[in-house]
Amino acid sequence: VIISGGFESGHASAAAKGLATQTLPATGADAEAFQCGSTLVFALPGSAVAARAAMESLVLPKLAHGGKD
């Protein structure tokens, strides 16, 4: 699941944190990642440039490794 927009105000991130069973490392990305049961949830910033950077540095590598570090 990818959540985008509204992240700057913290609402999307707070909603995901409430359901999270684990917080995943998001080093170097202006985003947050959580695991909710067996589902990965990524909260990306609203800016297109920042969202692209987060996709490249966080989301795609995490998915390429099956969600594992």
Short mmCIF file of N, CA, C and O in Angstrom, two decimals:
data_model
loop_
_atom_site.label_atom_id
_atom_site.label_comp_id
_atom_site.label_asym_id
_atom_site.label_seq_id
_atom_site.Cartn_x
_atom_site.Cartn_y
_atom_site.Cartn_z
N VAL A 1 0.86 -1.16 0.00
CA VAL A 1 0.00 0.00 0.00
C VAL A 1 0.90 1.22 0.00
O VAL A 1 1.85 1.29 0.78
N ILE A 2 0.60 2.19 -0.86
CA ILE A 2 1.35 3.44 -0.90
C ILE A 2 0.39 4.58 -0.60
O ILE A 2 -0.63 4.73 -1.27
N ILE A 3 0.72 5.36 0.42
CA ILE A 3 -0.05 6.53 0.81
C ILE A 3 0.76 7.74 0.39
O ILE A 3 1.94 7.84 0.70
N SER A 4 0.14 8.66 -0.32
CA SER A 4 0.85 9.86 -0.76
C SER A 4 -0.02 11.08 -0.55
O SER A 4 -1.23 11.03 -0.68
N GLY A 5 0.64 12.19 -0.23
CA GLY A 5 -0.08 13.42 -0.01
C GLY A 5 -0.59 13.49 1.42
O GLY A 5 -0.94 12.49 2.02
N GLY A 6 -0.61 14.67 1.99
CA GLY A 6 -1.05 14.84 3.36
C GLY A 6 -0.02 14.38 4.37
O GLY A 6 -0.20 14.51 5.57
N PHE A 7 1.08 13.83 3.89
CA PHE A 7 2.12 13.30 4.77
C PHE A 7 2.77 14.40 5.58
O PHE A 7 3.10 14.21 6.74
N GLU A 8 2.90 15.60 4.99
CA GLU A 8 3.55 16.70 5.70
C GLU A 8 2.84 17.02 7.01
O GLU A 8 3.45 17.36 7.99
N SER A 9 1.52 16.86 7.01
CA SER A 9 0.78 17.17 8.23
C SER A 9 0.79 16.00 9.21
O SER A 9 0.35 16.13 10.34
N GLY A 10 1.28 14.86 8.77
CA GLY A 10 1.42 13.73 9.67
C GLY A 10 0.19 12.83 9.78
O GLY A 10 0.24 11.81 10.44
N HIS A 11 -0.91 13.18 9.11
CA HIS A 11 -2.14 12.39 9.26
C HIS A 11 -1.99 10.98 8.67
O HIS A 11 -2.39 10.01 9.30
N ALA A 12 -1.45 10.88 7.48
CA ALA A 12 -1.31 9.56 6.84
C ALA A 12 -0.36 8.69 7.64
O ALA A 12 -0.61 7.51 7.88
N SER A 13 0.74 9.28 8.06
CA SER A 13 1.72 8.54 8.84
C SER A 13 1.14 8.08 10.17
O SER A 13 1.34 6.95 10.59
N ALA A 14 0.41 8.94 10.83
CA ALA A 14 -0.20 8.60 12.12
C ALA A 14 -1.21 7.47 11.96
O ALA A 14 -1.28 6.57 12.80
N ALA A 15 -1.98 7.48 10.88
CA ALA A 15 -2.96 6.42 10.64
C ALA A 15 -2.26 5.08 10.43
O ALA A 15 -2.68 4.06 10.96
N ALA A 16 -1.18 5.09 9.65
CA ALA A 16 -0.43 3.86 9.39
C ALA A 16 0.23 3.35 10.67
O ALA A 16 0.24 2.15 10.94
N LYS A 17 0.79 4.25 11.46
CA LYS A 17 1.44 3.85 12.70
C LYS A 17 0.47 3.16 13.64
O LYS A 17 0.84 2.24 14.36
N GLY A 18 -0.78 3.60 13.62
CA GLY A 18 -1.79 3.01 14.49
C GLY A 18 -2.09 1.55 14.15
O GLY A 18 -2.53 0.80 15.00
N LEU A 19 -1.84 1.16 12.91
CA LEU A 19 -2.11 -0.20 12.45
C LEU A 19 -0.84 -1.04 12.36
O LEU A 19 -0.91 -2.25 12.17
N ALA A 20 0.30 -0.41 12.47
CA ALA A 20 1.58 -1.07 12.22
C ALA A 20 1.90 -2.13 13.27
O ALA A 20 1.71 -1.93 14.46
N THR A 21 2.41 -3.26 12.76
CA THR A 21 2.95 -4.28 13.64
C THR A 21 4.46 -4.14 13.73
O THR A 21 5.08 -4.70 14.62
N GLN A 22 5.04 -3.36 12.79
CA GLN A 22 6.48 -3.11 12.79
C GLN A 22 6.76 -1.84 11.98
O GLN A 22 6.15 -1.61 10.95
N THR A 23 7.68 -1.02 12.48
CA THR A 23 8.16 0.13 11.72
C THR A 23 9.43 -0.30 11.00
O THR A 23 10.32 -0.89 11.59
N LEU A 24 9.50 -0.01 9.70
CA LEU A 24 10.64 -0.41 8.89
C LEU A 24 11.59 0.77 8.71
O LEU A 24 11.15 1.91 8.66
N PRO A 25 12.89 0.50 8.62
CA PRO A 25 13.85 1.59 8.43
C PRO A 25 13.63 2.30 7.10
O PRO A 25 13.35 1.67 6.09
N ALA A 26 13.74 3.62 7.12
CA ALA A 26 13.56 4.43 5.91
C ALA A 26 14.70 5.43 5.80
O ALA A 26 14.48 6.61 5.57
N THR A 27 15.91 4.96 5.99
CA THR A 27 17.09 5.82 5.98
C THR A 27 17.25 6.53 4.64
O THR A 27 17.16 5.91 3.59
N GLY A 28 17.47 7.83 4.67
CA GLY A 28 17.74 8.60 3.47
C GLY A 28 16.52 8.94 2.64
O GLY A 28 16.63 9.52 1.58
N ALA A 29 15.35 8.60 3.11
CA ALA A 29 14.13 8.91 2.36
C ALA A 29 13.24 9.81 3.20
O ALA A 29 13.15 9.65 4.41
N ASP A 30 12.58 10.75 2.54
CA ASP A 30 11.63 11.62 3.22
C ASP A 30 10.27 10.92 3.22
O ASP A 30 9.30 11.40 2.66
N ALA A 31 10.24 9.72 3.81
CA ALA A 31 9.06 8.88 3.83
C ALA A 31 9.13 7.97 5.04
O ALA A 31 10.12 7.96 5.76
N GLU A 32 8.07 7.23 5.26
CA GLU A 32 8.04 6.25 6.34
C GLU A 32 7.52 4.94 5.80
O GLU A 32 6.75 4.90 4.84
N ALA A 33 7.96 3.84 6.42
CA ALA A 33 7.53 2.51 6.01
C ALA A 33 7.12 1.70 7.22
O ALA A 33 7.75 1.78 8.27
N PHE A 34 6.04 0.96 7.06
CA PHE A 34 5.50 0.16 8.14
C PHE A 34 5.11 -1.20 7.60
O PHE A 34 4.84 -1.37 6.41
N GLN A 35 5.01 -2.16 8.50
CA GLN A 35 4.44 -3.44 8.16
C GLN A 35 3.19 -3.58 9.01
O GLN A 35 3.22 -3.39 10.23
N CYS A 36 2.08 -3.88 8.36
CA CYS A 36 0.81 -4.11 9.03
C CYS A 36 0.42 -5.55 8.75
O CYS A 36 -0.12 -5.85 7.68
N GLY A 37 0.78 -6.44 9.67
CA GLY A 37 0.60 -7.87 9.40
C GLY A 37 1.55 -8.29 8.31
O GLY A 37 2.75 -8.09 8.42
N SER A 38 1.03 -8.79 7.21
CA SER A 38 1.88 -9.18 6.08
C SER A 38 1.92 -8.13 4.98
O SER A 38 2.49 -8.35 3.92
N THR A 39 1.32 -6.96 5.22
CA THR A 39 1.23 -5.90 4.22
C THR A 39 2.23 -4.79 4.49
O THR A 39 2.32 -4.31 5.62
N LEU A 40 2.97 -4.40 3.47
CA LEU A 40 3.87 -3.26 3.57
C LEU A 40 3.10 -1.98 3.27
O LEU A 40 2.31 -1.94 2.32
N VAL A 41 3.32 -0.95 4.06
CA VAL A 41 2.67 0.34 3.88
C VAL A 41 3.75 1.40 3.82
O VAL A 41 4.60 1.47 4.71
N PHE A 42 3.73 2.21 2.76
CA PHE A 42 4.70 3.28 2.58
C PHE A 42 3.95 4.61 2.59
O PHE A 42 3.00 4.79 1.83
N ALA A 43 4.36 5.53 3.45
CA ALA A 43 3.78 6.87 3.50
C ALA A 43 4.79 7.81 2.83
O ALA A 43 5.86 8.06 3.38
N LEU A 44 4.44 8.28 1.63
CA LEU A 44 5.33 9.12 0.84
C LEU A 44 4.94 10.58 0.97
O LEU A 44 3.78 10.91 1.17
N PRO A 45 5.91 11.49 0.81
CA PRO A 45 5.61 12.91 0.86
C PRO A 45 4.77 13.34 -0.34
O PRO A 45 4.73 12.65 -1.37
N GLY A 46 4.10 14.48 -0.22
CA GLY A 46 3.23 14.98 -1.28
C GLY A 46 3.95 15.53 -2.48
O GLY A 46 3.42 15.54 -3.58
N SER A 47 5.16 16.01 -2.31
CA SER A 47 5.94 16.57 -3.41
C SER A 47 6.31 15.48 -4.41
O SER A 47 6.79 14.41 -4.02
N ALA A 48 6.10 15.74 -5.70
CA ALA A 48 6.42 14.75 -6.73
C ALA A 48 7.90 14.39 -6.73
O ALA A 48 8.26 13.22 -6.87
N VAL A 49 8.76 15.37 -6.54
CA VAL A 49 10.20 15.13 -6.53
C VAL A 49 10.58 14.26 -5.32
O VAL A 49 11.32 13.28 -5.45
N ALA A 50 10.06 14.58 -4.15
CA ALA A 50 10.37 13.82 -2.95
C ALA A 50 9.76 12.41 -3.01
O ALA A 50 10.36 11.44 -2.56
N ALA A 51 8.56 12.30 -3.59
CA ALA A 51 7.91 10.99 -3.72
C ALA A 51 8.71 10.10 -4.66
O ALA A 51 8.91 8.91 -4.39
N ARG A 52 9.22 10.66 -5.75
CA ARG A 52 10.04 9.88 -6.68
C ARG A 52 11.32 9.41 -6.00
O ARG A 52 11.72 8.25 -6.13
N ALA A 53 11.94 10.29 -5.23
CA ALA A 53 13.16 9.93 -4.51
C ALA A 53 12.88 8.81 -3.51
O ALA A 53 13.66 7.87 -3.38
N ALA A 54 11.76 8.89 -2.82
CA ALA A 54 11.38 7.85 -1.85
C ALA A 54 11.09 6.53 -2.56
O ALA A 54 11.45 5.46 -2.06
N MET A 55 10.44 6.60 -3.71
CA MET A 55 10.18 5.37 -4.48
C MET A 55 11.49 4.69 -4.86
O MET A 55 11.64 3.48 -4.71
N GLU A 56 12.46 5.50 -5.33
CA GLU A 56 13.73 4.94 -5.80
C GLU A 56 14.61 4.45 -4.65
O GLU A 56 15.30 3.44 -4.79
N SER A 57 14.58 5.14 -3.52
CA SER A 57 15.50 4.78 -2.43
C SER A 57 14.88 3.85 -1.38
O SER A 57 15.60 3.19 -0.65
N LEU A 58 13.55 3.78 -1.32
CA LEU A 58 12.90 3.00 -0.27
C LEU A 58 11.95 1.93 -0.81
O LEU A 58 12.15 0.75 -0.57
N VAL A 59 10.95 2.35 -1.55
CA VAL A 59 9.89 1.43 -1.96
C VAL A 59 10.39 0.35 -2.91
O VAL A 59 10.22 -0.85 -2.64
N LEU A 60 10.99 0.74 -4.02
CA LEU A 60 11.42 -0.25 -5.01
C LEU A 60 12.47 -1.22 -4.48
O LEU A 60 12.34 -2.43 -4.69
N PRO A 61 13.49 -0.74 -3.75
CA PRO A 61 14.45 -1.70 -3.17
C PRO A 61 13.78 -2.66 -2.17
O PRO A 61 14.10 -3.85 -2.13
N LYS A 62 12.86 -2.16 -1.37
CA LYS A 62 12.18 -3.01 -0.39
C LYS A 62 11.35 -4.08 -1.10
O LYS A 62 11.38 -5.26 -0.72
N LEU A 63 10.66 -3.71 -2.15
CA LEU A 63 9.85 -4.67 -2.90
C LEU A 63 10.73 -5.67 -3.65
O LEU A 63 10.37 -6.84 -3.78
N ALA A 64 11.87 -5.22 -4.15
CA ALA A 64 12.78 -6.10 -4.88
C ALA A 64 13.33 -7.20 -3.99
O ALA A 64 13.69 -8.28 -4.45
N HIS A 65 13.39 -6.94 -2.69
CA HIS A 65 13.90 -7.92 -1.73
C HIS A 65 12.79 -8.62 -0.98
O HIS A 65 13.00 -9.16 0.11
N GLY A 66 11.61 -8.59 -1.53
CA GLY A 66 10.48 -9.28 -0.90
C GLY A 66 10.07 -8.70 0.44
O GLY A 66 9.52 -9.39 1.29
N GLY A 67 10.36 -7.41 0.65
CA GLY A 67 9.98 -6.76 1.90
C GLY A 67 10.98 -6.93 3.02
O GLY A 67 10.77 -6.46 4.12
N LYS A 68 12.07 -7.62 2.75
CA LYS A 68 13.08 -7.85 3.78
C LYS A 68 14.26 -6.90 3.58
O LYS A 68 14.55 -6.49 2.49
N ASP A 69 14.93 -6.58 4.69
CA ASP A 69 16.12 -5.70 4.61
C ASP A 69 17.29 -6.43 4.03
O ASP A 69 17.45 -7.59 4.04
#
